Short mmCIF file of C-alpha atoms in Angstrom, two decimals:
data_model
loop_
_atom_site.label_atom_id
_atom_site.label_comp_id
_atom_site.label_asym_id
_atom_site.label_seq_id
_atom_site.Cartn_x
_atom_site.Cartn_y
_atom_site.Cartn_z
CA UNK A 1 150.73 68.03 60.33
CA UNK A 2 154.08 67.22 61.91
CA UNK A 3 155.70 69.25 64.68
CA UNK A 4 159.35 69.99 64.34
CA UNK A 5 160.57 69.41 67.86
CA UNK A 6 163.85 71.19 67.26
CA UNK A 7 162.05 74.33 66.17
CA UNK A 8 159.66 74.09 69.17
CA UNK A 9 162.55 73.83 71.60
CA UNK A 10 164.26 76.76 69.89
CA UNK A 11 161.04 78.87 70.14
CA UNK A 12 160.53 78.04 73.82
CA UNK A 13 164.12 78.97 74.59
CA UNK A 14 163.75 82.29 72.81
CA UNK A 15 160.40 83.07 74.57
CA UNK A 16 161.00 81.49 77.95
CA UNK A 17 160.61 84.75 79.89
CA UNK A 18 157.25 85.58 78.30
CA UNK A 19 156.09 82.05 78.81
CA UNK A 20 156.87 82.11 82.53
CA UNK A 21 155.08 85.42 82.98
CA UNK A 22 152.02 84.08 81.21
CA UNK A 23 151.91 80.98 83.36
CA UNK A 24 152.26 83.09 86.50
CA UNK A 25 149.42 85.38 85.42
CA UNK A 26 147.17 82.41 84.77
CA UNK A 27 147.95 80.93 88.18
CA UNK A 28 147.40 84.27 89.93
CA UNK A 29 144.11 84.79 88.14
CA UNK A 30 142.99 81.28 89.00
CA UNK A 31 143.92 81.74 92.67
CA UNK A 32 142.25 85.16 92.81
CA UNK A 33 139.07 83.78 91.33
CA UNK A 34 138.91 81.01 93.93
CA UNK A 35 139.71 83.50 96.71
CA UNK A 36 136.85 85.69 95.56
CA UNK A 37 134.54 82.68 95.37
CA UNK A 38 135.45 81.71 98.96
CA UNK A 39 134.69 85.16 100.44
CA UNK A 40 131.31 85.90 102.13
CA UNK A 41 128.90 87.54 99.67
CA UNK A 42 127.03 90.79 100.32
CA UNK A 43 123.27 90.70 99.85
CA UNK A 44 122.27 94.19 101.07
CA UNK A 45 122.06 95.54 97.51
CA UNK A 46 119.00 93.36 97.05
CA UNK A 47 117.12 95.04 99.95
CA UNK A 48 114.36 97.39 98.77
CA UNK A 49 112.33 98.98 101.62
CA UNK A 50 108.98 100.66 101.07
CA UNK A 51 107.18 103.07 103.42
CA UNK A 52 103.46 103.60 104.00
CA UNK A 53 101.21 105.51 106.36
CA UNK A 54 101.55 108.93 107.89
CA UNK A 55 104.46 111.01 109.13
CA UNK A 56 105.22 110.00 112.70
CA UNK A 57 103.09 106.86 112.49
CA UNK A 58 104.44 105.24 109.34
CA UNK A 59 105.42 101.64 108.80
CA UNK A 60 107.98 99.92 106.64
CA UNK A 61 108.04 96.66 104.72
CA UNK A 62 110.68 95.27 102.44
CA UNK A 63 111.11 92.55 99.84
CA UNK A 64 111.92 89.95 102.47
CA UNK A 65 111.08 87.05 100.15
CA UNK A 66 113.54 88.23 97.51
CA UNK A 67 116.21 88.85 100.14
CA UNK A 68 115.59 85.47 101.71
CA UNK A 69 115.91 83.78 98.33
CA UNK A 70 119.22 85.53 97.69
CA UNK A 71 120.60 84.42 101.06
CA UNK A 72 119.46 80.87 100.35
CA UNK A 73 120.97 81.03 96.85
CA UNK A 74 124.38 82.01 98.25
CA UNK A 75 124.25 79.28 100.89
CA UNK A 76 123.26 76.56 98.40
CA UNK A 77 126.08 77.49 96.03
CA UNK A 78 128.62 77.52 98.87
CA UNK A 79 127.41 74.08 99.98
CA UNK A 80 128.37 72.61 96.59
CA UNK A 81 125.21 72.80 94.52
CA UNK A 82 125.46 73.98 90.92
CA UNK A 83 123.70 77.09 89.72
CA UNK A 84 121.03 74.96 88.05
CA UNK A 85 120.53 72.83 91.15
CA UNK A 86 120.30 75.96 93.31
CA UNK A 87 117.45 77.40 91.24
CA UNK A 88 115.68 74.04 91.29
CA UNK A 89 116.00 73.92 95.07
CA UNK A 90 114.54 77.44 95.36
CA UNK A 91 111.53 76.26 93.37
CA UNK A 92 111.26 73.05 95.43
CA UNK A 93 111.81 70.84 92.41
CA UNK A 94 110.54 67.36 93.46
CA UNK A 95 112.90 65.47 91.15
CA UNK A 96 115.98 67.13 92.64
CA UNK A 97 114.68 66.56 96.16
CA UNK A 98 114.42 62.86 95.34
CA UNK A 99 117.97 62.85 93.95
CA UNK A 100 119.21 64.46 97.16
CA UNK A 101 117.61 61.76 99.30
CA UNK A 102 119.21 59.02 97.14
CA UNK A 103 122.67 60.55 96.82
CA UNK A 104 124.70 60.70 100.07
CA UNK A 105 126.91 63.49 98.75
CA UNK A 106 123.98 65.66 97.72
CA UNK A 107 122.26 64.91 101.02
CA UNK A 108 125.36 66.00 102.94
CA UNK A 109 125.47 69.25 100.94
CA UNK A 110 121.80 69.85 101.64
CA UNK A 111 122.15 69.19 105.38
CA UNK A 112 125.11 71.57 105.51
CA UNK A 113 123.09 74.26 103.73
CA UNK A 114 120.13 73.87 106.07
CA UNK A 115 122.37 74.12 109.13
CA UNK A 116 124.08 77.23 107.76
CA UNK A 117 120.76 78.92 106.96
CA UNK A 118 119.78 78.48 110.59
CA UNK A 119 122.73 80.61 111.67
CA UNK A 120 121.88 83.62 109.51
CA UNK A 121 119.55 86.46 110.50
CA UNK A 122 118.46 89.39 108.33
CA UNK A 123 116.12 92.15 109.48
CA UNK A 124 115.53 95.85 110.12
CA UNK A 125 116.02 97.32 113.60
CA UNK A 126 112.53 98.87 113.63
CA UNK A 127 109.64 99.27 111.22
CA UNK A 128 106.80 101.13 113.01
CA UNK A 129 105.95 104.65 114.21
CA UNK A 130 108.26 106.11 111.59
CA UNK A 131 108.55 109.70 110.44
CA UNK A 132 110.17 111.18 107.37
CA UNK A 133 113.91 111.48 107.85
CA UNK A 134 114.21 108.60 110.33
CA UNK A 135 117.06 106.18 109.81
CA UNK A 136 116.35 102.46 109.70
CA UNK A 137 119.13 99.90 109.65
CA UNK A 138 119.12 96.56 107.89
CA UNK A 139 121.51 94.07 109.47
CA UNK A 140 122.85 90.73 108.34
CA UNK A 141 124.40 88.59 111.08
CA UNK A 142 125.47 84.99 111.52
CA UNK A 143 126.49 82.90 114.49
CA UNK A 144 128.86 80.92 112.24
CA UNK A 145 132.36 82.09 111.33
CA UNK A 146 132.02 80.07 108.10
CA UNK A 147 128.91 81.86 106.85
CA UNK A 148 129.01 82.44 103.07
CA UNK A 149 126.81 85.52 103.56
CA UNK A 150 128.63 88.67 104.63
CA UNK A 151 127.72 90.12 108.04
CA UNK A 152 127.04 93.81 107.44
CA UNK A 153 124.51 96.59 107.77
CA UNK A 154 122.97 99.21 105.53
CA UNK A 155 121.17 102.37 106.64
CA UNK A 156 118.08 103.65 104.81
CA UNK A 157 116.31 107.01 105.20
CA UNK A 158 112.53 107.03 105.62
CA UNK A 159 110.72 109.18 103.08
CA UNK A 160 107.40 109.61 101.31
CA UNK A 161 105.11 109.38 104.35
CA UNK A 162 101.96 111.51 104.17
CA UNK A 163 101.41 114.42 106.54
CA UNK A 164 98.91 114.06 109.41
CA UNK A 165 95.96 116.44 109.35
CA UNK A 166 95.56 117.78 112.90
CA UNK A 167 92.56 119.66 114.30
CA UNK A 168 92.39 121.34 117.69
CA UNK A 169 90.34 119.70 120.44
CA UNK A 170 88.39 122.94 120.87
CA UNK A 171 87.33 122.86 117.20
CA UNK A 172 86.41 119.19 117.53
CA UNK A 173 84.15 120.03 120.50
CA UNK A 174 82.44 122.78 118.50
CA UNK A 175 81.27 120.14 116.04
CA UNK A 176 80.77 117.46 118.71
CA UNK A 177 79.74 119.32 121.88
CA UNK A 178 79.70 117.84 125.36
CA UNK A 179 76.32 118.16 127.10
CA UNK A 180 75.05 117.72 130.64
CA UNK A 181 71.96 115.82 131.66
CA UNK A 182 70.09 116.62 134.82
CA UNK A 183 69.90 119.51 137.23
CA UNK A 184 72.25 121.74 139.16
CA UNK A 185 74.05 119.66 141.83
CA UNK A 186 72.61 116.49 140.28
CA UNK A 187 73.87 116.52 136.70
CA UNK A 188 75.95 113.98 134.81
CA UNK A 189 78.20 114.24 131.79
CA UNK A 190 77.01 113.16 128.34
CA UNK A 191 80.00 112.43 126.11
CA UNK A 192 79.60 113.12 122.39
CA UNK A 193 80.07 110.81 119.41
CA UNK A 194 81.70 111.95 116.20
CA UNK A 195 80.05 112.16 112.79
CA UNK A 196 80.62 108.43 112.28
CA UNK A 197 79.00 107.53 115.60
CA UNK A 198 82.32 106.71 117.27
CA UNK A 199 82.90 107.50 120.95
CA UNK A 200 85.84 109.88 121.21
CA UNK A 201 86.38 110.30 124.95
CA UNK A 202 87.19 107.94 127.79
CA UNK A 203 84.24 107.21 130.08
CA UNK A 204 84.18 109.50 133.09
CA UNK A 205 81.77 107.72 135.42
CA UNK A 206 83.05 109.65 138.44
CA UNK A 207 81.62 112.89 137.07
CA UNK A 208 78.24 112.75 138.80
CA UNK A 209 76.19 115.23 140.80
CA UNK A 210 77.74 118.09 138.85
CA UNK A 211 76.94 121.71 139.57
CA UNK A 212 77.19 124.91 137.57
CA UNK A 213 80.77 126.13 137.79
CA UNK A 214 82.31 122.68 138.26
CA UNK A 215 85.27 121.85 136.05
CA UNK A 216 85.41 118.54 134.20
CA UNK A 217 88.49 117.08 132.54
CA UNK A 218 87.95 115.27 129.24
CA UNK A 219 90.48 112.82 127.79
CA UNK A 220 90.39 111.39 124.28
CA UNK A 221 90.56 107.61 124.24
CA UNK A 222 93.69 105.99 122.84
CA UNK A 223 91.64 103.63 120.69
CA UNK A 224 89.83 106.57 119.06
CA UNK A 225 93.10 108.36 118.37
CA UNK A 226 94.47 105.21 116.76
CA UNK A 227 91.42 105.02 114.51
CA UNK A 228 91.99 108.62 113.44
CA UNK A 229 95.67 108.04 112.72
CA UNK A 230 94.76 105.15 110.44
CA UNK A 231 92.91 107.76 108.35
CA UNK A 232 95.71 110.35 108.56
CA UNK A 233 93.92 112.50 111.13
CA UNK A 234 94.70 113.62 114.66
CA UNK A 235 93.35 115.81 117.46
CA UNK A 236 95.53 117.92 119.73
CA UNK A 237 95.80 118.22 122.68
CA UNK A 238 94.50 114.93 124.06
CA UNK A 239 92.90 116.50 127.14
CA UNK A 240 90.86 119.59 127.92
CA UNK A 241 89.03 121.03 130.94
CA UNK A 242 85.51 122.38 130.45
CA UNK A 243 83.24 124.29 132.79
CA UNK A 244 79.74 123.13 133.68
CA UNK A 245 77.06 125.71 132.94
CA UNK A 246 73.42 126.14 131.99
CA UNK A 247 71.94 123.64 134.45
CA UNK A 248 68.47 124.21 135.85
CA UNK A 249 67.86 123.97 139.58
CA UNK A 250 66.17 120.75 140.62
CA UNK A 251 63.46 122.79 142.29
CA UNK A 252 62.18 123.49 138.77
CA UNK A 253 60.71 120.00 138.86
CA UNK A 254 57.15 121.09 139.53
CA UNK A 255 55.85 118.61 142.06
CA UNK A 256 58.84 117.55 144.15
CA UNK A 257 57.21 118.71 147.35
CA UNK A 258 54.05 116.77 146.51
CA UNK A 259 56.11 113.58 146.37
CA UNK A 260 57.95 114.53 149.56
CA UNK A 261 54.69 115.02 151.41
CA UNK A 262 53.80 111.35 150.83
CA UNK A 263 56.77 110.20 152.93
CA UNK A 264 55.10 111.00 156.26
CA UNK A 265 52.08 108.88 155.42
CA UNK A 266 54.36 106.06 154.23
CA UNK A 267 56.41 105.86 157.45
CA UNK A 268 53.29 106.10 159.61
CA UNK A 269 51.71 103.20 157.71
CA UNK A 270 54.72 101.09 158.69
CA UNK A 271 54.59 102.09 162.35
CA UNK A 272 50.98 102.11 163.49
CA UNK A 273 50.22 102.05 167.22
CA UNK A 274 48.80 98.89 168.72
CA UNK A 275 47.67 97.83 172.16
CA UNK A 276 51.26 96.77 172.92
CA UNK A 277 53.41 99.16 170.90
CA UNK A 278 53.35 102.91 170.43
CA UNK A 279 55.48 104.95 168.07
CA UNK A 280 56.79 108.49 168.09
CA UNK A 281 58.11 109.57 164.67
CA UNK A 282 60.36 112.62 164.15
CA UNK A 283 61.76 113.86 160.87
CA UNK A 284 65.59 114.12 160.74
CA UNK A 285 66.19 115.26 157.14
CA UNK A 286 65.32 114.79 153.46
CA UNK A 287 67.62 113.23 150.86
CA UNK A 288 67.34 113.17 147.09
CA UNK A 289 68.94 111.02 144.42
CA UNK A 290 68.62 111.91 140.75
CA UNK A 291 69.40 109.27 138.13
CA UNK A 292 69.43 110.55 134.53
CA UNK A 293 69.69 107.05 133.07
CA UNK A 294 67.60 104.77 135.25
CA UNK A 295 66.49 101.44 133.80
CA UNK A 296 64.39 98.85 135.57
CA UNK A 297 65.12 95.14 135.96
CA UNK A 298 62.78 94.17 133.12
CA UNK A 299 63.45 96.99 130.68
CA UNK A 300 66.43 98.11 128.62
CA UNK A 301 64.94 101.58 128.17
CA UNK A 302 66.29 104.33 130.39
CA UNK A 303 64.59 107.36 131.86
CA UNK A 304 65.19 110.16 134.35
CA UNK A 305 64.26 109.21 137.88
CA UNK A 306 64.11 110.98 141.25
CA UNK A 307 64.27 109.19 144.58
CA UNK A 308 63.16 111.38 147.46
CA UNK A 309 63.42 109.91 150.94
CA UNK A 310 63.14 111.19 154.49
CA UNK A 311 65.25 109.96 157.39
CA UNK A 312 63.16 109.51 160.53
CA UNK A 313 63.89 108.98 164.20
CA UNK A 314 61.50 106.26 165.36
CA UNK A 315 60.92 105.72 169.06
CA UNK A 316 59.16 102.45 169.74
CA UNK A 317 57.70 101.96 173.24
CA UNK A 318 56.80 98.55 174.63
CA UNK A 319 55.74 97.97 178.24
CA UNK A 320 56.88 101.48 179.06
CA UNK A 321 60.39 100.88 177.67
CA UNK A 322 61.40 103.09 174.70
CA UNK A 323 63.78 101.93 171.89
CA UNK A 324 65.19 104.44 169.38
CA UNK A 325 66.09 103.57 165.79
CA UNK A 326 66.52 105.43 162.51
CA UNK A 327 65.31 104.59 159.02
CA UNK A 328 64.51 106.20 155.68
CA UNK A 329 61.25 106.06 153.78
CA UNK A 330 60.18 107.64 150.52
CA UNK A 331 59.30 107.26 146.84
CA UNK A 332 60.86 107.09 143.40
CA UNK A 333 59.20 108.60 140.36
CA UNK A 334 60.03 109.19 136.69
CA UNK A 335 60.77 112.74 135.51
CA UNK A 336 59.18 113.88 132.25
CA UNK A 337 59.56 117.46 131.05
CA UNK A 338 60.48 118.78 134.52
CA UNK A 339 57.55 117.06 136.18
CA UNK A 340 57.29 113.90 138.31
CA UNK A 341 54.94 111.13 137.23
CA UNK A 342 53.65 110.59 140.77
CA UNK A 343 50.88 108.24 139.74
CA UNK A 344 53.46 105.50 139.09
CA UNK A 345 55.65 106.33 142.10
CA UNK A 346 57.28 103.35 143.84
CA UNK A 347 58.06 103.11 147.54
CA UNK A 348 61.67 103.24 148.71
CA UNK A 349 62.66 102.04 152.16
CA UNK A 350 65.80 101.02 153.98
CA UNK A 351 66.76 99.11 157.06
CA UNK A 352 66.30 100.55 160.57
CA UNK A 353 69.43 101.07 162.61
CA UNK A 354 70.47 102.68 165.88
CA UNK A 355 73.43 104.32 164.11
CA UNK A 356 72.15 107.52 162.50
CA UNK A 357 75.59 108.57 161.29
CA UNK A 358 76.15 105.29 159.49
CA UNK A 359 72.69 105.42 157.90
CA UNK A 360 73.28 108.88 156.42
CA UNK A 361 76.77 107.85 155.24
CA UNK A 362 75.21 104.86 153.49
CA UNK A 363 72.71 107.12 151.68
CA UNK A 364 75.48 109.42 150.49
CA UNK A 365 77.46 106.44 149.25
CA UNK A 366 74.45 105.46 147.15
CA UNK A 367 74.40 108.92 145.58
CA UNK A 368 71.87 110.74 147.75
CA UNK A 369 72.41 114.36 148.73
CA UNK A 370 70.59 116.42 151.31
CA UNK A 371 67.50 118.16 149.96
CA UNK A 372 66.08 121.40 151.31
CA UNK A 373 62.45 121.88 150.30
CA UNK A 374 61.63 125.34 149.05
#
């Protein structure tokens, strides 16, 4: 086929205006395409959050791997890798990685991509303790002005979290009642466990020597509340004040006075008159300590125990010169069914001192209270 140049020139002259417009449109389209290709790309459309847990305590996760791959894909393409090479890089293709190490141009592209990836950060502003209706924001930022990934944010609304089932603390205590162990003025608090054997309340070791009418404040432990929330349950309020009641008087222990009567013989056995020394012994007062959970040094078992001591004024005379000191002497015995096991009673004795006030203060610090025999 031969081209008639005269006819071609004639046609171009007749259609020169249309031809110019067409060329311009092609150039504009080509420039627009390259402008679009050079602009930072948005990746937020790839973000898909999911919510789990309970309303007010929910958590959020999202497809971070997919989003990370999309960011990496954009960066690789902008660094000069082809679409095929980009997908091979995402799958850690060993052949391509070898090619990159052997080809200076590919290696330069790869180094540039790695540096750029280090400037880009994508994440949500918060992801825990969420409730339905909360707003969470996903942000894309970069410390580089040349980032191929667009810096932007997208707001999502939390939804689909399950409702917490809340019971009142009073109702919880009906099913898991607090009890008191011991006697009036000497009782201690026994905290309950729930149906699963879990301890619900914080230890309250200071609540000792309780009496009828005393008020005790109970506080649910944070760890227990967290365990409940993990199951979609809660208790409200977290604290409550209860009143101590129903305690027996310690005088209902049948043979307290029998144990007390042994103290005089005990102190006398420690201060017998001799040819050089004589002793005058006077009773100052009786003191009792009740331990609802006593355990010995060689046993892990616990039992109720009473310590009943008497403080004495002891005047020792030597060569006609008297010296006054004070000390306490007594016994400890196990309590079983409101009765002391006196046959196994152990002696209890303290140091002698000239300071009566300090001695009594020391006893009270150890948990003793004054006892009035009936």
